[in-house]
Amino acid sequence: MLEMREITKAYQGRQKVEVLDGVSLQLEKGKTLGLMGASGSGKSTLARILLMMEPADSGEICFHGQPVNGKDRRLMKQFRRRVQYISQHPESFLDPNWKIGRSVMEAAKVYGCREADQKLKKLLTQVKLGRAVLDRYPHQVSGGEIQRAALCRALLPGPEVLILDEATSMLDVSVQAQILNILKEIQEREGIAYLFISHDREVVSWFTDEKRELKGGRIYDISGGAGENR
């Protein structure tokens, strides 16, 4: 569905640092791929490149087998609708001066979603969020409620892929479990592919179908506990 092929990325400071060295990943419909790695290993850089938010030095991003052309605005709008992102700071997707409902519905406006009100009503039920939260400001609700609201915002355009970059790391254990169970339920119903980026090995083992580790700019398959290079 969504894949990166032989991606390389380096940053030039006092000396050249190779962050990604020929990295390839493939996300499949209805599956969750876990990505682990030490702090500073390049996980977030990989996510930004996969989202076409940052250019790679070489390699390509493909969606449904076709290379994504960042210069084609029409195609990029479709791509951004189908590939959504949630970070460990979901509040960054909600304007602090707007009520949460307005920020959530902004996604529907940007992508031209039809019957957005009905879709949002259904999503609120799915993520177990009371409608009253929509009339509050971000600072008036809990971290778990903000994450659920951000999830509604990401799901409203009808994505095929969700990239979750440490999306539950800032939540306490009980709320984290609730969010992960909600994500599993949504995936079972909608067939969405997830890239789940986390430093928590236990959570990754429980939540994902396959696991990869980013180390030294290379990807290793750790699904079976071995360090096979990919």
Coordinates of C-alpha atoms in Angstrom, one line a residue:
M1 CA 0.0 0.0 0.0
L2 CA 2.5 2.6 1.2
E3 CA 6.2 2.0 0.9
M4 CA 9.6 3.6 0.8
R5 CA 12.2 2.2 -1.5
E6 CA 15.9 2.5 -0.9
I7 CA 15.6 5.8 0.9
T8 CA 18.8 7.7 1.9
K9 CA 19.0 10.8 4.0
A10 CA 22.0 12.6 5.4
Y11 CA 22.5 15.9 7.3
Q12 CA 25.5 18.0 6.8
G13 CA 26.9 19.7 9.9
R14 CA 30.5 19.8 10.9
Q15 CA 30.5 16.4 9.5
K16 CA 28.1 14.4 7.3
V17 CA 25.7 12.2 9.3
E18 CA 24.0 9.4 7.4
V19 CA 20.5 9.0 9.1
L20 CA 18.9 6.6 6.6
D21 CA 21.0 4.3 4.4
G22 CA 19.0 2.6 1.7
V23 CA 16.0 2.0 3.9
S24 CA 13.0 0.2 2.5
L25 CA 9.6 -0.3 4.3
Q26 CA 6.2 -1.5 3.2
L27 CA 2.8 -1.0 5.0
E28 CA 0.0 -3.4 4.1
K29 CA -3.7 -3.0 4.4
G30 CA -5.1 -3.9 7.7
K31 CA -1.7 -4.6 9.2
T32 CA 0.5 -2.8 11.8
L33 CA 4.2 -2.4 11.3
G34 CA 6.1 -1.5 14.5
L35 CA 9.3 0.6 14.2
M36 CA 11.7 0.9 17.1
G37 CA 15.0 2.6 17.6
A38 CA 17.1 4.6 20.1
S39 CA 16.5 8.3 20.5
G40 CA 18.1 10.1 17.6
S41 CA 18.2 7.0 15.4
G42 CA 16.1 8.7 12.7
K43 CA 12.6 7.3 13.4
S44 CA 10.9 10.7 13.1
T45 CA 12.9 11.6 10.0
L46 CA 11.8 8.4 8.4
A47 CA 8.1 9.3 9.3
R48 CA 8.5 12.8 7.8
I49 CA 9.9 11.4 4.6
L50 CA 7.2 8.8 4.4
L51 CA 4.6 11.5 4.8
M52 CA 6.3 13.6 2.1
M53 CA 7.0 16.4 4.6
E54 CA 10.7 16.2 4.1
P55 CA 12.7 15.2 1.0
A56 CA 14.9 12.2 0.8
D57 CA 18.4 12.4 -0.8
S58 CA 17.6 9.4 -2.9
G59 CA 15.0 6.6 -3.3
E60 CA 11.2 7.0 -3.7
I61 CA 7.9 6.9 -1.8
C62 CA 5.2 4.8 -3.5
F63 CA 1.5 4.6 -2.8
H64 CA -0.4 1.7 -4.3
G65 CA 2.6 0.9 -6.4
Q66 CA 2.9 4.3 -7.9
P67 CA 5.7 6.8 -7.1
V68 CA 4.4 9.9 -5.3
N69 CA 5.2 13.1 -7.1
G70 CA 5.5 16.0 -4.6
K71 CA 5.2 18.6 -7.4
D72 CA 1.7 17.5 -8.4
R73 CA -0.6 19.4 -6.1
R74 CA -3.8 17.5 -7.0
L75 CA -2.1 14.1 -6.3
M76 CA -0.5 15.4 -3.2
K77 CA -3.8 16.5 -1.8
Q78 CA -5.2 13.0 -2.4
F79 CA -2.1 11.5 -0.8
R80 CA -2.3 13.7 2.3
R81 CA -6.0 12.8 2.7
R82 CA -5.2 9.1 2.5
V83 CA -2.1 9.1 4.7
Q84 CA -2.6 10.8 8.1
Y85 CA -0.3 11.4 11.0
I86 CA -0.6 11.5 14.8
S87 CA 2.4 12.5 17.0
Q88 CA 3.2 12.3 20.7
H89 CA 2.0 15.9 20.9
P90 CA -1.6 15.7 19.5
E91 CA -2.3 19.2 20.9
S92 CA -0.1 20.6 18.2
F93 CA -2.9 19.7 15.7
L94 CA -5.5 21.7 17.7
D95 CA -5.5 25.4 17.7
P96 CA -5.4 26.6 21.3
N97 CA -7.6 29.5 20.5
W98 CA -10.3 27.4 18.9
K99 CA -12.8 25.0 20.4
I100 CA -11.8 21.4 19.8
G101 CA -14.8 20.8 17.5
R102 CA -13.7 23.6 15.2
S103 CA -10.1 22.2 14.9
V104 CA -11.5 18.7 14.3
M105 CA -13.9 19.8 11.5
E106 CA -11.1 21.9 9.9
A107 CA -9.8 18.6 8.5
A108 CA -13.1 18.0 6.8
K109 CA -13.0 21.5 5.3
V110 CA -9.5 21.1 4.0
Y111 CA -10.1 17.8 2.3
G112 CA -13.7 18.4 1.2
C113 CA -15.2 15.6 3.2
R114 CA -18.9 14.9 2.5
E115 CA -21.4 14.3 5.3
A116 CA -18.7 15.4 7.8
D117 CA -21.1 15.9 10.7
Q118 CA -22.5 12.3 10.4
K119 CA -19.0 10.9 10.1
L120 CA -17.8 12.8 13.2
K121 CA -20.8 11.6 15.2
K122 CA -19.9 8.0 14.3
L123 CA -16.2 8.6 15.1
L124 CA -17.0 10.0 18.5
T125 CA -18.7 6.8 19.3
Q126 CA -15.9 4.7 18.0
V127 CA -13.2 6.6 20.0
K128 CA -15.5 6.7 23.1
L129 CA -15.5 10.5 23.3
G130 CA -18.4 12.6 24.5
R131 CA -19.7 15.3 22.2
A132 CA -19.4 17.8 25.0
V133 CA -15.6 17.8 24.5
L134 CA -16.0 19.5 21.1
D135 CA -17.3 22.7 22.9
R136 CA -14.1 22.9 25.1
Y137 CA -10.7 24.3 24.4
P138 CA -7.6 22.1 24.4
H139 CA -6.4 23.3 27.8
Q140 CA -9.7 22.3 29.4
V141 CA -9.5 18.5 28.6
S142 CA -7.3 15.6 29.5
G143 CA -4.4 14.2 27.5
G144 CA -6.5 11.1 26.7
E145 CA -9.4 13.3 25.4
I146 CA -7.0 15.3 23.3
Q147 CA -5.6 12.2 21.8
R148 CA -9.1 10.9 21.0
A149 CA -10.0 14.2 19.4
A150 CA -6.7 14.1 17.3
L151 CA -7.7 10.6 16.3
C152 CA -11.1 11.8 15.1
R153 CA -9.4 14.6 13.1
A154 CA -7.1 12.1 11.5
L155 CA -9.8 9.6 10.7
L156 CA -12.4 12.1 9.4
P157 CA -10.9 12.3 5.8
G158 CA -11.1 8.5 5.6
P159 CA -7.4 7.6 5.5
E160 CA -5.9 4.3 4.4
V161 CA -2.8 4.7 6.4
L162 CA -2.1 6.2 9.9
I163 CA 1.5 7.0 10.9
L164 CA 1.6 7.0 14.7
D165 CA 4.9 8.6 16.0
E166 CA 5.1 7.9 19.7
A167 CA 1.4 8.6 19.7
T168 CA 0.7 7.1 23.2
S169 CA 4.0 7.7 24.9
M170 CA 2.8 10.8 26.8
L171 CA -0.2 9.0 28.3
D172 CA -0.4 7.0 31.5
V173 CA -0.6 3.2 31.2
S174 CA -4.4 2.8 31.6
V175 CA -5.2 5.6 29.0
Q176 CA -2.6 4.2 26.7
A177 CA -4.2 0.8 26.8
Q178 CA -7.6 2.3 26.0
I179 CA -6.3 4.2 23.0
L180 CA -4.4 1.1 21.6
N181 CA -7.6 -1.0 21.9
I182 CA -9.6 1.7 20.1
L183 CA -7.0 1.7 17.3
K184 CA -7.2 -2.1 17.0
E185 CA -11.0 -2.0 16.8
I186 CA -10.9 0.7 14.1
Q187 CA -8.3 -1.2 12.1
E188 CA -10.5 -4.4 12.2
R189 CA -13.4 -2.4 10.9
E190 CA -11.7 -0.1 8.4
G191 CA -8.6 -2.1 7.3
I192 CA -6.3 0.9 7.9
A193 CA -2.6 0.2 7.8
Y194 CA -0.6 1.5 10.8
L195 CA 3.1 2.4 11.1
F196 CA 3.5 2.4 14.9
I197 CA 6.7 4.2 16.0
S198 CA 7.7 3.7 19.6
H199 CA 10.6 3.1 22.0
D200 CA 8.5 0.8 24.2
R201 CA 9.4 -2.7 23.2
E202 CA 6.6 -4.3 25.3
V203 CA 3.9 -2.1 23.7
V204 CA 5.3 -2.7 20.2
S205 CA 5.3 -6.5 20.7
W206 CA 1.7 -6.5 21.8
F207 CA 0.3 -4.0 19.3
T208 CA 2.1 -4.8 16.0
D209 CA 2.0 -7.6 13.5
E210 CA 5.7 -7.2 12.5
K211 CA 8.6 -5.3 14.0
R212 CA 11.6 -3.4 12.6
E213 CA 14.4 -1.6 14.3
L214 CA 16.2 1.4 12.9
K215 CA 19.9 1.3 13.9
G216 CA 22.9 2.9 12.3
G217 CA 20.8 4.1 9.4
R218 CA 19.7 0.6 8.5
I219 CA 16.5 -1.4 9.1
Y220 CA 16.5 -4.8 10.9
D221 CA 13.7 -7.2 11.1
I222 CA 13.2 -8.1 14.7
S223 CA 9.8 -9.8 14.4
G224 CA 11.3 -13.1 15.4
G225 CA 13.9 -11.7 17.7
A226 CA 16.6 -12.0 15.1
G227 CA 18.6 -9.1 13.6
E228 CA 18.0 -9.7 9.9
N229 CA 18.9 -6.7 7.8
R230 CA 16.4 -5.4 5.3

